[in-house]
PDB file of C-alpha atoms in Angstrom:
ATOM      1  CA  UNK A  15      -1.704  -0.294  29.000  1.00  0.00           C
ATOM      2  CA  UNK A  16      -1.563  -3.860  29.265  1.00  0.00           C
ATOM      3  CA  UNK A  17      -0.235  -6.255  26.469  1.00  0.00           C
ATOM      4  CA  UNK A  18      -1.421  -9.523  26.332  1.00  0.00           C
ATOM      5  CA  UNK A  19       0.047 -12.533  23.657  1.00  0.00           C
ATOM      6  CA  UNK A  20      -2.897 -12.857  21.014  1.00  0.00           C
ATOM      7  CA  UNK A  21      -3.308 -16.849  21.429  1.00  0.00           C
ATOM      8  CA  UNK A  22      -0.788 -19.119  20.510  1.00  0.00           C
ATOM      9  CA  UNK A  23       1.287 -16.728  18.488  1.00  0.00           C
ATOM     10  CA  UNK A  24       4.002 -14.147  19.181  1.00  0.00           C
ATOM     11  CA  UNK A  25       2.338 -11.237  18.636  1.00  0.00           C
ATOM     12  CA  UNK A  26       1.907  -8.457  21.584  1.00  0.00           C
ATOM     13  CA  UNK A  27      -1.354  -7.135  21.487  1.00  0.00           C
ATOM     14  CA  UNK A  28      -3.082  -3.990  24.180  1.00  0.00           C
ATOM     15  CA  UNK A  29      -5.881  -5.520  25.840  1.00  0.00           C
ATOM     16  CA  UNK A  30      -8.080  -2.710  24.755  1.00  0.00           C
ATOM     17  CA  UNK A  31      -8.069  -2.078  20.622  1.00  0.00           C
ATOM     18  CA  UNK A  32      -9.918   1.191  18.844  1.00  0.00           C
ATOM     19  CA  UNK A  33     -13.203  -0.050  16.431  1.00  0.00           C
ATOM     20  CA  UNK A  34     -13.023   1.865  13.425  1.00  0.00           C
ATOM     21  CA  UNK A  35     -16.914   0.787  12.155  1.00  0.00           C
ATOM     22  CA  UNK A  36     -17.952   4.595  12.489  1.00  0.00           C
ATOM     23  CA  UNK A  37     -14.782   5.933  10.494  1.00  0.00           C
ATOM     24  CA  UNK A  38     -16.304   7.350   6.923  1.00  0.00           C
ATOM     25  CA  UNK A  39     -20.290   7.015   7.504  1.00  0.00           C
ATOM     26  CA  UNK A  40     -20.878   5.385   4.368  1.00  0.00           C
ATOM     27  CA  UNK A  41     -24.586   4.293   3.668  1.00  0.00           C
ATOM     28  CA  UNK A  42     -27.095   3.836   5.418  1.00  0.00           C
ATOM     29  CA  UNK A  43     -26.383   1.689   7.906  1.00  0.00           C
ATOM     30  CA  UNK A  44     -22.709   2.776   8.727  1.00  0.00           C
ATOM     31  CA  UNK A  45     -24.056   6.179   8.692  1.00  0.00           C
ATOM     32  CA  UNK A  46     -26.261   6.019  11.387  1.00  0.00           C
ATOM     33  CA  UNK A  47     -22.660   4.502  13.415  1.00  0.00           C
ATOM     34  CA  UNK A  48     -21.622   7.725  12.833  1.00  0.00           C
ATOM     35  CA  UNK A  49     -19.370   9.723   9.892  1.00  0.00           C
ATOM     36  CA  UNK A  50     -16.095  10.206  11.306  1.00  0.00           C
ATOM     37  CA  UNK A  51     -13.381  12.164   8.834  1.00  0.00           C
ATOM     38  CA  UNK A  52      -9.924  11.627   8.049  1.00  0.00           C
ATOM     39  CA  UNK A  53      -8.697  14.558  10.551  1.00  0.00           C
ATOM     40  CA  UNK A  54     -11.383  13.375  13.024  1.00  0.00           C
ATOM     41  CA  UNK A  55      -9.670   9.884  13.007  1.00  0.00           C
ATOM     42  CA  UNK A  56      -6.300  11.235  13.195  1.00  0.00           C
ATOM     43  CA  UNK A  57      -6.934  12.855  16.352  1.00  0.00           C
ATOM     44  CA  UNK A  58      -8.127   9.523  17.859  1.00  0.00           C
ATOM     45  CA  UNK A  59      -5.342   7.797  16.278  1.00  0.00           C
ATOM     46  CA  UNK A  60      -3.317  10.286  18.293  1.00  0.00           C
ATOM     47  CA  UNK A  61      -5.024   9.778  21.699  1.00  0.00           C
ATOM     48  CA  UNK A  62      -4.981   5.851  21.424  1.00  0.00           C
ATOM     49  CA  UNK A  63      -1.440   5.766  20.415  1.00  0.00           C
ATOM     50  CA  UNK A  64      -0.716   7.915  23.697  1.00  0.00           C
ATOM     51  CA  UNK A  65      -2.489   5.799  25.829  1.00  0.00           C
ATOM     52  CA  UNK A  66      -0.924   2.562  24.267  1.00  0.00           C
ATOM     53  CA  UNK A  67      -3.999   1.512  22.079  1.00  0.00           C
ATOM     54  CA  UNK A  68      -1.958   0.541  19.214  1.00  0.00           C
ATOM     55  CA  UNK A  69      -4.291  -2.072  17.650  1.00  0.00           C
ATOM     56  CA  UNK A  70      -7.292  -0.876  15.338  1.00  0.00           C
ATOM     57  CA  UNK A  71      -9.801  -2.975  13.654  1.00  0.00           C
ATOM     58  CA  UNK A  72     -12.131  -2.291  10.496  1.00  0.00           C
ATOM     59  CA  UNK A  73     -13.267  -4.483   7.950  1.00  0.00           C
ATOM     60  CA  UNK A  74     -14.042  -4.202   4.225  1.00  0.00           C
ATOM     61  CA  UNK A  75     -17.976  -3.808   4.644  1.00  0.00           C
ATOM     62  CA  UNK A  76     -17.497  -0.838   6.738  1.00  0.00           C
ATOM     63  CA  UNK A  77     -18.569   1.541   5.049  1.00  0.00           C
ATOM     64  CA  UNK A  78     -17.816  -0.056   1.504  1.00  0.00           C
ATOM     65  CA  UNK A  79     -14.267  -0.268   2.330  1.00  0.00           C
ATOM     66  CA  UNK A  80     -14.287   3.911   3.483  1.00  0.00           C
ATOM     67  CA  UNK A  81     -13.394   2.221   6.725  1.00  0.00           C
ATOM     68  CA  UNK A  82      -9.917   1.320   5.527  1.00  0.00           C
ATOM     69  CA  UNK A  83      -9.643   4.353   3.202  1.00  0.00           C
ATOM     70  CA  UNK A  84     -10.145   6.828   6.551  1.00  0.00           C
ATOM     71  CA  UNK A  85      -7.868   4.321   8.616  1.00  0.00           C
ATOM     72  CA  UNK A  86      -4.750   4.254   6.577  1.00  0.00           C
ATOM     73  CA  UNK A  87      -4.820   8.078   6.243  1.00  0.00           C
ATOM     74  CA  UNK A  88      -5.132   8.651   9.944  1.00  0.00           C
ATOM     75  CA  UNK A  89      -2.135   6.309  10.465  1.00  0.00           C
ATOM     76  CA  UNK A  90       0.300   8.213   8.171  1.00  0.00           C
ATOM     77  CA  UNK A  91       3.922   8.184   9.224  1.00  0.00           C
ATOM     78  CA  UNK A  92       2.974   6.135  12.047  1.00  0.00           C
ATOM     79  CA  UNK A  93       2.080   2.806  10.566  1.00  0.00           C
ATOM     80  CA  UNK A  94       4.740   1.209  12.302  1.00  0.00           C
ATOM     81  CA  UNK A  95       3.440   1.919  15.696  1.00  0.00           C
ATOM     82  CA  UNK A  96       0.277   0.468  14.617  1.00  0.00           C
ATOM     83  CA  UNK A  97      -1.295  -2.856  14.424  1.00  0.00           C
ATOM     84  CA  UNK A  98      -4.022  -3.477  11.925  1.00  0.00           C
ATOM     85  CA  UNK A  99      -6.476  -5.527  11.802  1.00  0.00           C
ATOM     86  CA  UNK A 100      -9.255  -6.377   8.980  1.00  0.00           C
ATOM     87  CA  UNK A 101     -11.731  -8.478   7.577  1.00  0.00           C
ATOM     88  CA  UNK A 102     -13.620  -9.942   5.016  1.00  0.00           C
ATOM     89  CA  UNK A 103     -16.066 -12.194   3.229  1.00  0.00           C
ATOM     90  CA  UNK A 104     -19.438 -10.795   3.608  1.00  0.00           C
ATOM     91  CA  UNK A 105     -21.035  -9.585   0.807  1.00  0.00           C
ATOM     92  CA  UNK A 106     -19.637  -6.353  -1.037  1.00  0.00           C
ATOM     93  CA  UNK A 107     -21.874  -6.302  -4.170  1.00  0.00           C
ATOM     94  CA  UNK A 108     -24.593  -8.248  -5.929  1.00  0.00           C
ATOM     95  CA  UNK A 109     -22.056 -10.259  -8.008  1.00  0.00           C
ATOM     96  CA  UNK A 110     -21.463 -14.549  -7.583  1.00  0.00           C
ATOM     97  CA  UNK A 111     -17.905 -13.643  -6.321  1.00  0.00           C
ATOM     98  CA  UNK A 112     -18.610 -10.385  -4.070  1.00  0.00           C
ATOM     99  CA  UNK A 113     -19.414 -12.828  -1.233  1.00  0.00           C
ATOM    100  CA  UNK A 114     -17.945 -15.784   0.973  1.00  0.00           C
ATOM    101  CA  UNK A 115     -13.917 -16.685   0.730  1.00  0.00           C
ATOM    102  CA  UNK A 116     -13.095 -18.432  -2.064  1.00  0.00           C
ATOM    103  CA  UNK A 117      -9.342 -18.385  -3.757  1.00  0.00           C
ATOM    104  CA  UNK A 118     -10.323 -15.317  -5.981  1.00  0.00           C
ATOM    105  CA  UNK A 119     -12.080 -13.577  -3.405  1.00  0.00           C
ATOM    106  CA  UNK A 120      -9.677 -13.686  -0.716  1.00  0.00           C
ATOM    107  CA  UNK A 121      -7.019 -12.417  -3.188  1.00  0.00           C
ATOM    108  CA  UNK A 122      -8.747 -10.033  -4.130  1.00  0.00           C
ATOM    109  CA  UNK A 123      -9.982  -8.845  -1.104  1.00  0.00           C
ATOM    110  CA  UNK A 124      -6.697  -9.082   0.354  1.00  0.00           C
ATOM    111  CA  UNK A 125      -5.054  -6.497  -2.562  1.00  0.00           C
ATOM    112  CA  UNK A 126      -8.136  -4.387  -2.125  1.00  0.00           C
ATOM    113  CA  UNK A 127      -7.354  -3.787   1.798  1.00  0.00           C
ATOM    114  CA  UNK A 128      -4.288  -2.879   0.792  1.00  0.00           C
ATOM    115  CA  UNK A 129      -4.467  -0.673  -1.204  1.00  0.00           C
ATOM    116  CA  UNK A 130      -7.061   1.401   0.742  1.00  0.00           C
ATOM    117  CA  UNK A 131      -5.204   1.361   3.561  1.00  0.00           C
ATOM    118  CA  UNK A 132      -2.132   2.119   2.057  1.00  0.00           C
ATOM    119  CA  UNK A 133       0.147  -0.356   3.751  1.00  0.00           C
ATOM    120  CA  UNK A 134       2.335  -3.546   2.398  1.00  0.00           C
ATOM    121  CA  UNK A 135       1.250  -6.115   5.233  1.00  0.00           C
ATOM    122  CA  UNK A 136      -2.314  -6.566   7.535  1.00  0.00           C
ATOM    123  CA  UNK A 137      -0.859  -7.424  10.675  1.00  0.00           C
ATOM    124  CA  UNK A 138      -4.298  -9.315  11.410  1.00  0.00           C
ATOM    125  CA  UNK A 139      -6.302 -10.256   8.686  1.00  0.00           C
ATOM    126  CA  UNK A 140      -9.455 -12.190  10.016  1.00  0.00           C
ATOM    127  CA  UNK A 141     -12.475 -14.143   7.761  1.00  0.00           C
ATOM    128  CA  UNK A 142     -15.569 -12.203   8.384  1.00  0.00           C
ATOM    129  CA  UNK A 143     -17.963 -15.462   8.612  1.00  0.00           C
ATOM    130  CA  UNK A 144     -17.766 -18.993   7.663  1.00  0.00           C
ATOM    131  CA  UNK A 145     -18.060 -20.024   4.424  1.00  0.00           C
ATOM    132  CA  UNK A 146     -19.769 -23.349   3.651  1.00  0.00           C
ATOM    133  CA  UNK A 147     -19.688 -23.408   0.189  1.00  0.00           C
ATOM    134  CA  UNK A 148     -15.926 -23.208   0.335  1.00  0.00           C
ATOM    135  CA  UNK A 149     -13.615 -26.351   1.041  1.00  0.00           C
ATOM    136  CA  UNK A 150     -11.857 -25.285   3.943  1.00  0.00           C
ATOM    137  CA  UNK A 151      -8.837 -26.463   2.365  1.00  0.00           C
ATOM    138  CA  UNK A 152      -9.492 -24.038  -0.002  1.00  0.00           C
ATOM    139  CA  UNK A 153      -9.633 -21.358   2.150  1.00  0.00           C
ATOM    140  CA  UNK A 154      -6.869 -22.106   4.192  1.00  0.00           C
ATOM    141  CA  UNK A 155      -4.092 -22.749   1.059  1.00  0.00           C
ATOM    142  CA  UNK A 156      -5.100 -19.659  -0.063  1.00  0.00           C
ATOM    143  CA  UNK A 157      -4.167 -17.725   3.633  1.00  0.00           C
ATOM    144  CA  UNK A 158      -0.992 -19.515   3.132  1.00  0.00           C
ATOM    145  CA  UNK A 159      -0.126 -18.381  -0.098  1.00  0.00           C
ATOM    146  CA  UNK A 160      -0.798 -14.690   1.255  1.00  0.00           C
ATOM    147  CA  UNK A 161       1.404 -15.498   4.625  1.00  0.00           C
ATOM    148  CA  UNK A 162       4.083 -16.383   2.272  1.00  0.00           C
ATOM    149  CA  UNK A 163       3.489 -13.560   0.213  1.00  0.00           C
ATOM    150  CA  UNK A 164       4.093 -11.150   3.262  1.00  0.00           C
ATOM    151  CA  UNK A 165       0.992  -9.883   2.892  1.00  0.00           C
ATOM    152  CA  UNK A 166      -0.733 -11.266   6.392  1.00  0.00           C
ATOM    153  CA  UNK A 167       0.758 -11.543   9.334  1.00  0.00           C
ATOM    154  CA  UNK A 168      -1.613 -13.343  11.104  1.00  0.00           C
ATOM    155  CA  UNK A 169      -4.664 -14.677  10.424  1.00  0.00           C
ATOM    156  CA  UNK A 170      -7.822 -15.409  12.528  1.00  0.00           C
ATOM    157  CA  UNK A 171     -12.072 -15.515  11.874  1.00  0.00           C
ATOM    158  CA  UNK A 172     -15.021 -13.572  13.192  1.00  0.00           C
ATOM    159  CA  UNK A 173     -18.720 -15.288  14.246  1.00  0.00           C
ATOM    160  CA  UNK A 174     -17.509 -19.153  14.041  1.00  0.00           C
ATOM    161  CA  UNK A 175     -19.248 -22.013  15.981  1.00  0.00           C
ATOM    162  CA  UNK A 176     -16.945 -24.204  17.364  1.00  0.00           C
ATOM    163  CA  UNK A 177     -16.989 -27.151  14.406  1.00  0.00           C
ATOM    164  CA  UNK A 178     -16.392 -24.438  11.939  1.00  0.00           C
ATOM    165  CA  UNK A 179     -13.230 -23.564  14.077  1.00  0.00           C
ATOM    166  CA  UNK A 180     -12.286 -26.793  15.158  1.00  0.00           C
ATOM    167  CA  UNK A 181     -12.666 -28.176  11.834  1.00  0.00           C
ATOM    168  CA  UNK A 182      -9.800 -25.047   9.973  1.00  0.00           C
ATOM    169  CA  UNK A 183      -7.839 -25.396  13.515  1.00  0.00           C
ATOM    170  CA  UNK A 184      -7.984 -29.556  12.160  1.00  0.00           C
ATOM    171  CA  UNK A 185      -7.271 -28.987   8.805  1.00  0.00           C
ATOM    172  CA  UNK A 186      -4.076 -26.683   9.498  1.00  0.00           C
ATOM    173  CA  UNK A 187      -2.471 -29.075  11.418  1.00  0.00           C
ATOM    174  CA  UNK A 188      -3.140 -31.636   8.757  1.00  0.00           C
ATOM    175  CA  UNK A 189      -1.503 -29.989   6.143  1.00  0.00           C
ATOM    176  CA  UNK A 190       0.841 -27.161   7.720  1.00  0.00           C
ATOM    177  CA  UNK A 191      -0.760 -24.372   6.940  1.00  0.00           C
ATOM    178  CA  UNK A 192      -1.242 -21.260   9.361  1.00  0.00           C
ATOM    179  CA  UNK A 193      -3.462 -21.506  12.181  1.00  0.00           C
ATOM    180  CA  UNK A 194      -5.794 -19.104  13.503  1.00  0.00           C
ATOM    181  CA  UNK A 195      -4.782 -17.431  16.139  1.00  0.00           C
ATOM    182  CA  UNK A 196      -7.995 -14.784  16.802  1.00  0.00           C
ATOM    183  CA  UNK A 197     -11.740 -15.165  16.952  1.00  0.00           C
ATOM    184  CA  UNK A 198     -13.641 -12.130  16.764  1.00  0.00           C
ATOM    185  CA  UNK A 199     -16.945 -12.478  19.389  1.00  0.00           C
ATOM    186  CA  UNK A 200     -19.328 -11.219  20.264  1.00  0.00           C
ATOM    187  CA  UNK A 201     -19.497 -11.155  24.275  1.00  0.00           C
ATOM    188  CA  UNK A 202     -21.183  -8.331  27.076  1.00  0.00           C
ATOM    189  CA  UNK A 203     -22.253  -8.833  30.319  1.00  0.00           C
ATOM    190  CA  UNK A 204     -25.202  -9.062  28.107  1.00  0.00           C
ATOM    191  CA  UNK A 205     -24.150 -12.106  26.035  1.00  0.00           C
ATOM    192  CA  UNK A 206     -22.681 -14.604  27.054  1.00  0.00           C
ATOM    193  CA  UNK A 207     -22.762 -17.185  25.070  1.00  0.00           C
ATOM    194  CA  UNK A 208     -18.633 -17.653  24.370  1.00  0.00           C
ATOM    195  CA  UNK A 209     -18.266 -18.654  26.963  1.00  0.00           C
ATOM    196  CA  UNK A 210     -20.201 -21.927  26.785  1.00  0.00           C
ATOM    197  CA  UNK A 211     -18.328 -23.430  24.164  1.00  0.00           C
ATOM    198  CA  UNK A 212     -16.178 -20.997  22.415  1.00  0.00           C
ATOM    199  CA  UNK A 213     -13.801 -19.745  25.175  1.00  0.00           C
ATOM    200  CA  UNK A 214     -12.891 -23.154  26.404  1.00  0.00           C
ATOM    201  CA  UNK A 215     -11.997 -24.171  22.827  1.00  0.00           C
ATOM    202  CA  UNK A 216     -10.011 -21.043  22.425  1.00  0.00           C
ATOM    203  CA  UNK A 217      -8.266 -21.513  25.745  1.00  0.00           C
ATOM    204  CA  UNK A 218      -6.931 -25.019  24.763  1.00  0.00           C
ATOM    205  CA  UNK A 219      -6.320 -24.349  21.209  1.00  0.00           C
ATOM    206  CA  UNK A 220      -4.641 -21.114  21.850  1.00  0.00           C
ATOM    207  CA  UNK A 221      -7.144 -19.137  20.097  1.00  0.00           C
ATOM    208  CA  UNK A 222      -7.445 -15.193  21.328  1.00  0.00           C
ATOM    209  CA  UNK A 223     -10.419 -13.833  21.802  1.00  0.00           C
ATOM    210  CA  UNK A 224     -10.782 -10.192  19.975  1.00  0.00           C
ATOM    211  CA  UNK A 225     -14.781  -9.289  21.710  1.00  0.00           C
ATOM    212  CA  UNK A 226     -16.674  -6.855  19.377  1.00  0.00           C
ATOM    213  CA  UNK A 227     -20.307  -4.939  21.203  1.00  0.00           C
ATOM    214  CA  UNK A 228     -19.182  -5.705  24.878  1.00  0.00           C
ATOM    215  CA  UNK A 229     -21.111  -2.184  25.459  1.00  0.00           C
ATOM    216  CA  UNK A 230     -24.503  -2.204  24.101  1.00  0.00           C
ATOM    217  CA  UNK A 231     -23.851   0.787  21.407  1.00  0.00           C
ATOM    218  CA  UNK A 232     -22.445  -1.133  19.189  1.00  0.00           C
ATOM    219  CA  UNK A 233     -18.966  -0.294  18.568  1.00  0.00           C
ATOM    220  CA  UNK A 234     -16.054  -2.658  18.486  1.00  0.00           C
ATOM    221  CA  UNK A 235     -14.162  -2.506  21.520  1.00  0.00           C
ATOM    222  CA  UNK A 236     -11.931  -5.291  21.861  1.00  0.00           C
ATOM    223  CA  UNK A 237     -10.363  -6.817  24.474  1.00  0.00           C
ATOM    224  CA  UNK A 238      -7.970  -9.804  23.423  1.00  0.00           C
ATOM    225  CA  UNK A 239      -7.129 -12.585  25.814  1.00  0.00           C
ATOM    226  CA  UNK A 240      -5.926 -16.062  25.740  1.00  0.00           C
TER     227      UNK A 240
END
């Protein structure tokens, strides 16, 4: 397998990573991605690790957070060979704070991943969307407190435009906090898109690129690069 530095940070990464969207089959919609168990998951935890796939993403939405729940089991006794990867701020309820990435909701969130995937640290915790009715200072204060805390490695977003990134990349270096060092894409021989605006921003910011559906079924595979 080859490793690959995710962006301008120190950390290794494969260039292929495992998707874990169809771990649980929770609801409707995660359902139909499919419903794979805790001893289903091990076993591909198993062949990845072999083959040097050592970085698996989910998210809290997946599945109503099942995702996580099926992860952490399948990575029992092993969570040191693994790097894990997770998002949030897209809605997880009906409530005013179940959406977006406020203080609250991050820290929450954050304790919530956790705990479900039964680990002390995210190695890559990533913001699901942007949030524009959050001060980005806001948001980015609040990944600092958590870096500090120990509980995020790294930290990165998913389905920016470039001002949204530019803008937190901007607002980092203004006031020290950490900088994002992943973007989660969307990019296929399909769509191609990132590469109009997003790559060449990532390239000379030093953000990695972590591609989710570059098949057409679907299913995160990523491929990071720099």
């Amino acid at each position: 397998m080859e490793y690959r530095q995710l962006g301008a940070s120190g950390l290794k990464v494969p260039a292929l990573s495992f998707g874990a969207g169809t771990f649980a089959g929770k609801g409707e919609l995660f359902s139909a991605w499919g419903s794979t168990d805790v001893a289903e998951a091990r076993r591909l935890v198993d062949i990845s690790l072999d083959a040097g796939v050592t970085m698996f993403d989910t998210a809290d939405v997946y599945s109503d957070g099942a995702s996580e729940e099926v992860l952490g089991q399948a990575l029992k006794g092993r969570r040191d060979r693994a790097i894990i990867s997770t998002k949030a701020g897209l809605p997880t309820g009906d409530g005013p704070g179940d959406a977006g990435t406020s203080r609250p909701r991050l820290i929450k969130a954050v304790d919530d991943a956790l705990r479900r995937l039964e680990t002390d640290h995210i190695d890559l915790f990533q913001l699901h969307a942007f949030d524009a009715a959050t001060p980005v200072e806001e948001v980015l204060s609040t990944l600092d407190d958590l870096v500090r805390a120990g509980k995020l490695r790294y930290v990165g977003v998913s389905n920016f435009s470039g001002w949204h990134l530019m803008k937190s990349l901007a607002t980092s270096e203004r006031y020290g906090y950490p900088r994002y060092v992943a973007h989660q894409v969307y990019y296929s021989l399909v769509g191609r898109d990132y590469e109009w605006e997003l790559m060449p921003l990532g390239l000379d910011q030093g953000v990695g690129a972590v591609v989710w559906s570059s098949s057409w079924t679907g299913s995160t595979r990523s491929t990071e690069c720099r």
